[in-house]
Amino acid sequence: MLKHLLAATALATALPALAQTDPAALRDAALEDEIAWDITEGITTEVGPRLAGTQAEARARVWAVKKLTALGFSNVRSEPFKMKTWVRGEEKLEVLAPFPQPLALTALGNSGATHATGLEAEIVYFPTLAALEAAPAGSLKGKIAFVSHSMTRTQDGSQYGPFGAARRSGPATASRKGAAGILIRSIGTDYHRNPHTGGTGFPEGVTPIPAAALSLPDAEQLERILKRGQPVKVRLTLTPKQVGTTESGNVIADVPGSDPAAGIVVVACHLDSWDLGTGAFDDGAGCGIVAAAAKRIMDAGQPRRTIRVLWAGAEEVGVFGGAAYFAAHKGEKHALAAESDFGADRVWRVDFKLPDTANAVADRVATALAPLGIARGQQPAGGGADVAALVASGVAGIDLQQDGSRYFDLHHTPDDTLDKIDPAQLRQNVAAWTAMLAVVANAPEELGAAQ
Amino acid sequence: MLKHLLAATALATALPALAQTDPAALRDAALEDEIAWDITEGITTEVGPRLAGTQAEARARVWAVKKLTALGFSNVRSEPFKMKTWVRGEEKLEVLAPFPQPLALTALGNSGATHATGLEAEIVYFPTLAALEAAPAGSLKGKIAFVSHSMTRTQDGSQYGPFGAARRSGPATASRKGAAGILIRSIGTDYHRNPHTGGTGFPEGVTPIPAAALSLPDAEQLERILKRGQPVKVRLTLTPKQVGTTESGNVIADVPGSDPAAGIVVVACHLDSWDLGTGAFDDGAGCGIVAAAAKRIMDAGQPRRTIRVLWAGAEEVGVFGGAAYFAAHKGEKHALAAESDFGADRVWRVDFKLPDTANAVADRVATALAPLGIARGQQPAGGGADVAALVASGVAGIDLQQDGSRYFDLHHTPDDTLDKIDPAQLRQNVAAWTAMLAVVANAPEELGAAQ
């Protein structure tokens, strides 16, 4: 008996996991995490780029099911859905006059195509999206609009919303004014010749026109050329295609809780990536972080609430996976939703959207996060793209805000590759998510406002 | 009279240029230089990439003659020569198995071509050039060799020599062993997906094979894929061409000295660039620096020695311009040669190759440079590629060594663009060159050892 007791004591000492609901102990153990790196390294190496709706994204789902199963999660499954898929073609820009030279650019998602031999046209420059919007109707007939902007580096990424409008709505605006095509300065902050792609859209009745982003060095080169005052003529070649309806899907895995009535805690990321990079920062790391944290809670002992890992498909091209999840699962009781989709640099702020009755939960989360250098913010949590519909419907949300200072150096570019991940900052993310989950998955309080 | 005298005094005060041979005053005035920027901005914007032997390089010569004439130099002329010219084609690498995905690469200068539909082959990995050299003859038949290396960032760029051998001789070595193609890890230090091109060569009797460099993120991705232990099959498509004999040329401009017997001081750079970037760091800035310094001496009053500005053609592809200059001008008396061709970051060291009888000249140059943070080195000056033949023949040389810490982030990549130039460091270069020229162009001592 004594022998058994000693053995049990030794086990308890060797496995801090037995302190299964102590957020501080779980957090500190997570600072040694290898799971998030393993997932990020694995998917970026063994799948690589995984554009929504393509065979590469299908391979990512196969990879994901296998990996989440191997990690010991329950109910691991792929939930397919249909979507309209766009794929990139050739892309090239040549200045023909006054100073012949190539410039580096990439098509925006949903861009129209030029003829295979290209589109020759004159450039009309707009320093801002507002200037393009103010151009008289028809004034761009046969021309290529070139729209710049002044987005700068911020820690919270808050300039992406306002300045990103040049990408989101600029192409439709140019089309309405008769433009034959549009070029924008990449929605990014780096000076490498790796342009930033990203989705745009043409509403019903608006003709899709060729739409592309120049890298910052190329956008500034074109501005310098234009400033010489001569007409600038270019040949733009873009041959992307809408390939029709194809399959995408979400991959889902559970850590079943002991109290089904307590509701599900969803932790999300997105499995698809743009096609130019290998989707390390956006969003392989996010998938690694949320799965690693969920696994650490699972391994520490059964939590009160079910934790659901959602690796969403087709986020980049229109949050189709998030919409599919909401449509299929909105009838289930969700206690809380959160997403990691802003790179792999350290979490620096936590935002909450919790009912007043759960203020103590927010306090305990904030207390558990503070030693990681994370302070409480003043904004309500939004949840992240793939769980935004849940949170908007009344489910509680927590945002673990990552440092975005270099996010828009890499976002949607060929440079979004594994080497950009700092393993120490990735582990800090896992520690933050683990601490948060340890609190919310086991909290005795009700979390959601709308049930 | 009094009025005239006052006016002359005011003029002398307003124009420190009257202190025409004072290196310190000329140096300090050059810290406000705008000429070097103007030249670098102009050639990168109005010409852009200018590969040796192409029409783009011909446009660069026209631009150069116009610019140097406008700056007031004498005897501005283009000296043409013939060369064999290689041009880039399509370039693409797809991993077919086990993990299908594209990788970013670029052909090396003089690379052979694959069929238009590509070359499908298995990869054989070599961690070093020495490992490739040790491979048994015939062992690579039908395979693509992949050669890595361990070059790291250094201030003096000294690792380029040893590790650059993978690019210079790796392809010929692989061809001799029967390889169908070769990939190398880019000879560079940055983690952007902009691979580094650069010249390679196939000696007489060695079949040119397709040869390309992967960016560092892609080289490491391929290494990770290989480490999984399965055979790695790729499709490599490279369609460069040897286009035969075309024209290149040097552009030359003089500041005539008062004492023709004192010999010429040549200050060089190269006008051509690789085709991927706009040749700002390599070597638009060098042309800006040497011309700006020469003009500042010219404007300060006639120097004792003729200063000759040599903007050499076709350096990147084999120093053809330097060879043409030496062949045409070796009979003239040269007092000293120097070249700026290592970017646009600050000068931190000065090396000399001067006869002992000119030790006082070296001392005066070192004294004039010290306030710019430049210290005397222990190595003999080599002169730089385009003047190396002159220096090897016995002409004196001075090397103003630039900080190369980030040089191999940009070298031979698409990222070699104007935005990389730091105007303050560019001005420090002009100040250093101006101070050096103020001493050597006016030194009463003989400078050259071999006349």
CSV table of C-alpha atoms in Angstrom, one decimal, chain B residues 56-303:
chain,number,residue,atom,x,y,z
B,56,ALA,CA,17.6,48.0,-71.8
B,57,GLU,CA,21.4,48.3,-71.3
B,58,ALA,CA,21.6,50.3,-74.5
B,59,ARG,CA,19.0,52.7,-73.2
B,60,ALA,CA,21.0,53.0,-70.0
B,61,ARG,CA,24.1,54.1,-72.0
B,62,VAL,CA,22.0,56.8,-73.8
B,63,TRP,CA,20.6,57.9,-70.4
B,64,ALA,CA,24.2,57.9,-68.9
B,65,VAL,CA,25.7,60.0,-71.7
B,66,LYS,CA,22.9,62.6,-71.4
B,67,LYS,CA,23.2,62.7,-67.6
B,68,LEU,CA,27.0,63.0,-67.4
B,69,THR,CA,26.9,65.6,-70.1
B,70,ALA,CA,24.3,67.6,-68.2
B,71,LEU,CA,26.5,67.4,-65.1
B,72,GLY,CA,29.2,69.2,-67.0
B,73,PHE,CA,31.8,66.5,-67.5
B,74,SER,CA,34.2,66.5,-70.5
B,75,ASN,CA,34.7,64.0,-73.2
B,76,VAL,CA,31.5,62.1,-72.4
B,77,ARG,CA,31.3,59.1,-74.7
B,78,SER,CA,30.1,55.6,-75.1
B,79,GLU,CA,32.7,53.0,-76.0
B,80,PRO,CA,30.9,50.0,-77.5
B,81,PHE,CA,32.1,46.4,-77.5
B,82,LYS,CA,30.6,43.1,-78.5
B,83,MET,CA,29.6,40.3,-76.2
B,84,LYS,CA,27.6,37.0,-76.1
B,85,THR,CA,24.3,37.6,-74.5
B,86,TRP,CA,22.0,35.3,-72.4
B,87,VAL,CA,18.4,36.2,-71.6
B,88,ARG,CA,16.0,34.7,-69.1
B,89,GLY,CA,12.8,32.8,-70.1
B,90,GLU,CA,10.0,31.2,-68.2
B,91,GLU,CA,11.1,29.7,-64.9
B,92,LYS,CA,9.0,27.4,-62.7
B,93,LEU,CA,9.5,24.5,-60.3
B,94,GLU,CA,6.7,22.2,-59.2
B,95,VAL,CA,7.2,19.5,-56.6
B,96,LEU,CA,5.2,16.5,-58.1
B,97,ALA,CA,5.6,14.1,-55.2
B,98,PRO,CA,5.3,13.4,-52.4
B,99,PHE,CA,3.8,16.8,-51.6
B,100,PRO,CA,2.7,18.7,-54.7
B,101,GLN,CA,3.4,22.4,-54.6
B,102,PRO,CA,5.2,25.2,-56.5
B,103,LEU,CA,8.6,26.5,-55.3
B,104,ALA,CA,10.1,29.9,-56.2
B,105,LEU,CA,13.3,29.9,-58.1
B,106,THR,CA,15.2,31.8,-60.8
B,107,ALA,CA,17.7,30.8,-63.5
B,108,LEU,CA,21.4,31.5,-63.1
B,109,GLY,CA,23.0,33.4,-65.9
B,110,ASN,CA,24.2,31.1,-68.7
B,111,SER,CA,21.8,28.3,-67.5
B,112,GLY,CA,20.8,25.8,-70.1
B,113,ALA,CA,17.2,25.3,-70.9
B,114,THR,CA,14.7,22.5,-70.3
B,115,HIS,CA,12.1,21.5,-72.9
B,116,ALA,CA,9.2,24.0,-72.9
B,117,THR,CA,7.1,21.4,-71.1
B,118,GLY,CA,9.7,21.0,-68.4
B,119,LEU,CA,12.1,18.3,-67.1
B,120,GLU,CA,10.7,15.7,-64.7
B,121,ALA,CA,13.3,14.2,-62.5
B,122,GLU,CA,14.2,13.1,-59.0
B,123,ILE,CA,16.1,15.4,-56.6
B,124,VAL,CA,19.5,14.3,-55.1
B,125,TYR,CA,20.5,16.5,-52.1
B,126,PHE,CA,24.0,17.7,-51.4
B,127,PRO,CA,24.5,19.8,-48.2
B,128,THR,CA,27.7,21.4,-49.7
B,129,LEU,CA,29.5,21.9,-53.0
B,130,ALA,CA,32.2,19.6,-51.7
B,131,ALA,CA,29.6,16.8,-51.3
B,132,LEU,CA,28.5,17.3,-54.9
B,133,GLU,CA,32.2,17.2,-56.0
B,134,ALA,CA,32.6,14.0,-54.1
B,135,ALA,CA,29.7,12.3,-55.9
B,136,PRO,CA,30.8,9.4,-58.2
B,137,ALA,CA,31.0,10.1,-61.9
B,138,GLY,CA,27.7,9.2,-63.6
B,139,SER,CA,25.9,8.9,-60.3
B,140,LEU,CA,23.6,11.8,-61.1
B,141,LYS,CA,22.5,10.6,-64.5
B,142,GLY,CA,19.0,11.9,-65.2
B,143,LYS,CA,18.7,13.4,-61.8
B,144,ILE,CA,18.6,17.0,-60.6
B,145,ALA,CA,21.2,17.9,-58.0
B,146,PHE,CA,20.2,20.2,-55.2
B,147,VAL,CA,23.1,21.9,-53.5
B,148,SER,CA,22.9,23.9,-50.2
B,149,HIS,CA,25.5,25.9,-48.3
B,150,SER,CA,25.9,27.7,-45.0
B,151,MET,CA,26.7,31.3,-46.1
B,152,THR,CA,25.9,33.8,-43.3
B,153,ARG,CA,25.7,37.5,-43.0
B,154,THR,CA,29.0,39.3,-42.6
B,155,GLN,CA,29.9,43.0,-42.6
B,156,ASP,CA,32.7,42.6,-45.1
B,157,GLY,CA,30.9,40.2,-47.5
B,158,SER,CA,33.8,37.8,-47.2
B,159,GLN,CA,31.7,34.7,-47.3
B,160,TYR,CA,30.6,35.4,-50.9
B,161,GLY,CA,33.8,34.1,-52.3
B,162,PRO,CA,33.9,30.6,-50.7
B,163,PHE,CA,30.1,29.9,-50.5
B,164,GLY,CA,29.4,31.6,-53.9
B,165,ALA,CA,31.3,28.7,-55.5
B,166,ALA,CA,28.1,26.6,-55.3
B,167,ARG,CA,26.7,29.0,-58.0
B,168,ARG,CA,29.9,29.6,-60.0
B,169,SER,CA,31.1,26.0,-60.4
B,170,GLY,CA,28.3,23.9,-59.0
B,171,PRO,CA,26.4,23.7,-62.4
B,172,ALA,CA,29.5,22.6,-64.4
B,173,THR,CA,30.4,20.0,-61.7
B,174,ALA,CA,26.8,18.6,-61.8
B,175,SER,CA,26.9,18.5,-65.6
B,176,ARG,CA,30.2,16.6,-65.6
B,177,LYS,CA,28.6,14.0,-63.3
B,178,GLY,CA,25.7,13.5,-65.7
B,179,ALA,CA,23.0,15.6,-63.9
B,180,ALA,CA,20.0,16.7,-66.0
B,181,GLY,CA,19.8,19.9,-64.0
B,182,ILE,CA,20.9,21.7,-60.8
B,183,LEU,CA,19.2,23.7,-58.1
B,184,ILE,CA,21.2,25.7,-55.5
B,185,ARG,CA,20.2,27.5,-52.4
B,186,SER,CA,20.4,31.1,-53.3
B,187,ILE,CA,23.7,32.8,-52.5
B,188,GLY,CA,22.0,35.2,-50.2
B,189,THR,CA,21.0,35.9,-46.6
B,190,ASP,CA,17.4,37.1,-46.7
B,191,TYR,CA,14.2,35.1,-46.1
B,192,HIS,CA,12.1,36.6,-48.9
B,193,ARG,CA,10.8,34.5,-51.8
B,194,ASN,CA,13.0,36.5,-54.2
B,195,PRO,CA,15.7,34.1,-55.4
B,196,HIS,CA,19.2,35.4,-56.2
B,197,THR,CA,20.4,35.0,-59.7
B,198,GLY,CA,24.0,35.5,-60.8
B,199,GLY,CA,26.4,34.2,-63.3
B,200,THR,CA,27.5,30.6,-63.7
B,201,GLY,CA,29.6,29.1,-66.5
B,202,PHE,CA,30.2,25.9,-68.4
B,203,PRO,CA,33.7,25.5,-69.7
B,204,GLU,CA,34.3,24.3,-73.3
B,205,GLY,CA,33.2,20.7,-73.6
B,206,VAL,CA,30.9,20.8,-70.6
B,207,THR,CA,27.2,20.7,-71.6
B,208,PRO,CA,25.2,23.6,-70.2
B,209,ILE,CA,22.4,22.2,-68.0
B,210,PRO,CA,19.4,24.0,-66.6
B,211,ALA,CA,20.7,25.7,-63.4
B,212,ALA,CA,18.6,27.7,-61.0
B,213,ALA,CA,18.6,29.2,-57.5
B,214,LEU,CA,15.8,28.7,-54.9
B,215,SER,CA,15.0,31.4,-52.5
B,216,LEU,CA,16.0,30.6,-48.9
B,217,PRO,CA,12.4,29.8,-47.8
B,218,ASP,CA,12.0,27.5,-50.8
B,219,ALA,CA,15.4,25.8,-50.3
B,220,GLU,CA,14.6,25.1,-46.7
B,221,GLN,CA,11.1,23.9,-47.7
B,222,LEU,CA,12.7,21.5,-50.2
B,223,GLU,CA,15.1,20.3,-47.5
B,224,ARG,CA,12.1,19.7,-45.1
B,225,ILE,CA,10.3,17.7,-47.9
B,226,LEU,CA,13.5,15.6,-48.5
B,227,LYS,CA,13.9,14.9,-44.8
B,228,ARG,CA,10.6,13.1,-44.8
B,229,GLY,CA,12.6,10.3,-46.5
B,230,GLN,CA,10.4,9.7,-49.6
B,231,PRO,CA,11.8,10.2,-53.2
B,232,VAL,CA,11.1,13.8,-54.3
B,233,LYS,CA,10.1,14.2,-57.9
B,234,VAL,CA,9.9,17.7,-59.5
B,235,ARG,CA,9.1,19.3,-62.8
B,236,LEU,CA,11.6,22.0,-63.6
B,237,THR,CA,10.8,24.5,-66.5
B,238,LEU,CA,13.5,26.9,-67.5
B,239,THR,CA,13.6,28.5,-71.0
B,240,PRO,CA,16.5,30.9,-71.1
B,241,LYS,CA,18.3,31.5,-74.3
B,242,GLN,CA,21.7,32.4,-75.6
B,243,VAL,CA,20.8,35.1,-78.2
B,244,GLY,CA,24.3,35.4,-79.8
B,245,THR,CA,26.5,38.4,-80.2
B,246,THR,CA,25.1,41.8,-79.3
B,247,GLU,CA,26.5,45.2,-78.3
B,248,SER,CA,27.4,46.5,-74.9
B,249,GLY,CA,29.5,49.4,-74.0
B,250,ASN,CA,31.2,51.6,-71.4
B,251,VAL,CA,30.3,55.2,-70.7
B,252,ILE,CA,33.2,57.4,-69.8
B,253,ALA,CA,33.4,61.0,-68.7
B,254,ASP,CA,36.4,63.1,-67.7
B,255,VAL,CA,37.3,66.0,-65.3
B,256,PRO,CA,40.5,67.1,-67.1
B,257,GLY,CA,43.4,67.7,-64.8
B,258,SER,CA,46.0,70.5,-65.0
B,259,ASP,CA,48.9,68.1,-65.2
B,260,PRO,CA,48.5,65.4,-67.8
B,261,ALA,CA,51.8,63.8,-66.8
B,262,ALA,CA,50.4,63.1,-63.3
B,263,GLY,CA,48.2,60.3,-64.6
B,264,ILE,CA,44.5,59.6,-64.5
B,265,VAL,CA,42.5,58.7,-61.4
B,266,VAL,CA,39.7,56.3,-62.5
B,267,VAL,CA,36.6,56.0,-60.4
B,268,ALA,CA,34.3,53.2,-61.6
B,269,CYS,CA,31.0,51.5,-61.1
B,270,HIS,CA,28.9,49.3,-63.5
B,271,LEU,CA,26.0,50.5,-65.5
B,272,ASP,CA,24.5,47.1,-66.2
B,273,SER,CA,22.3,45.3,-63.7
B,274,TRP,CA,20.7,41.9,-63.4
B,275,ASP,CA,17.3,41.8,-64.9
B,276,LEU,CA,15.2,40.9,-61.8
B,277,GLY,CA,15.6,44.2,-59.9
B,278,THR,CA,16.2,47.8,-61.0
B,279,GLY,CA,19.9,47.7,-60.0
B,280,ALA,CA,19.7,50.4,-57.2
B,281,PHE,CA,22.1,48.8,-54.8
B,282,ASP,CA,23.9,46.9,-57.6
B,283,ASP,CA,25.1,49.3,-59.0
B,284,GLY,CA,23.1,52.4,-59.7
B,285,ALA,CA,24.2,53.8,-56.3
B,286,GLY,CA,27.8,53.1,-57.1
B,287,CYS,CA,27.5,55.2,-60.4
B,288,GLY,CA,25.8,57.9,-58.4
B,289,ILE,CA,28.5,58.0,-55.7
B,290,VAL,CA,31.5,58.1,-58.0
B,291,ALA,CA,30.0,60.7,-60.4
B,292,ALA,CA,28.8,62.9,-57.5
B,293,ALA,CA,32.2,62.9,-55.9
B,294,ALA,CA,34.0,63.6,-59.2
B,295,LYS,CA,31.6,66.5,-59.9
B,296,ARG,CA,32.1,68.0,-56.5
B,297,ILE,CA,35.9,68.0,-57.1
B,298,MET,CA,35.3,69.4,-60.6
B,299,ASP,CA,33.1,72.2,-59.3
B,300,ALA,CA,35.7,73.1,-56.6
B,301,GLY,CA,38.3,73.9,-59.2
B,302,GLN,CA,40.5,72.1,-61.7
B,303,PRO,CA,42.4,69.2,-60.0
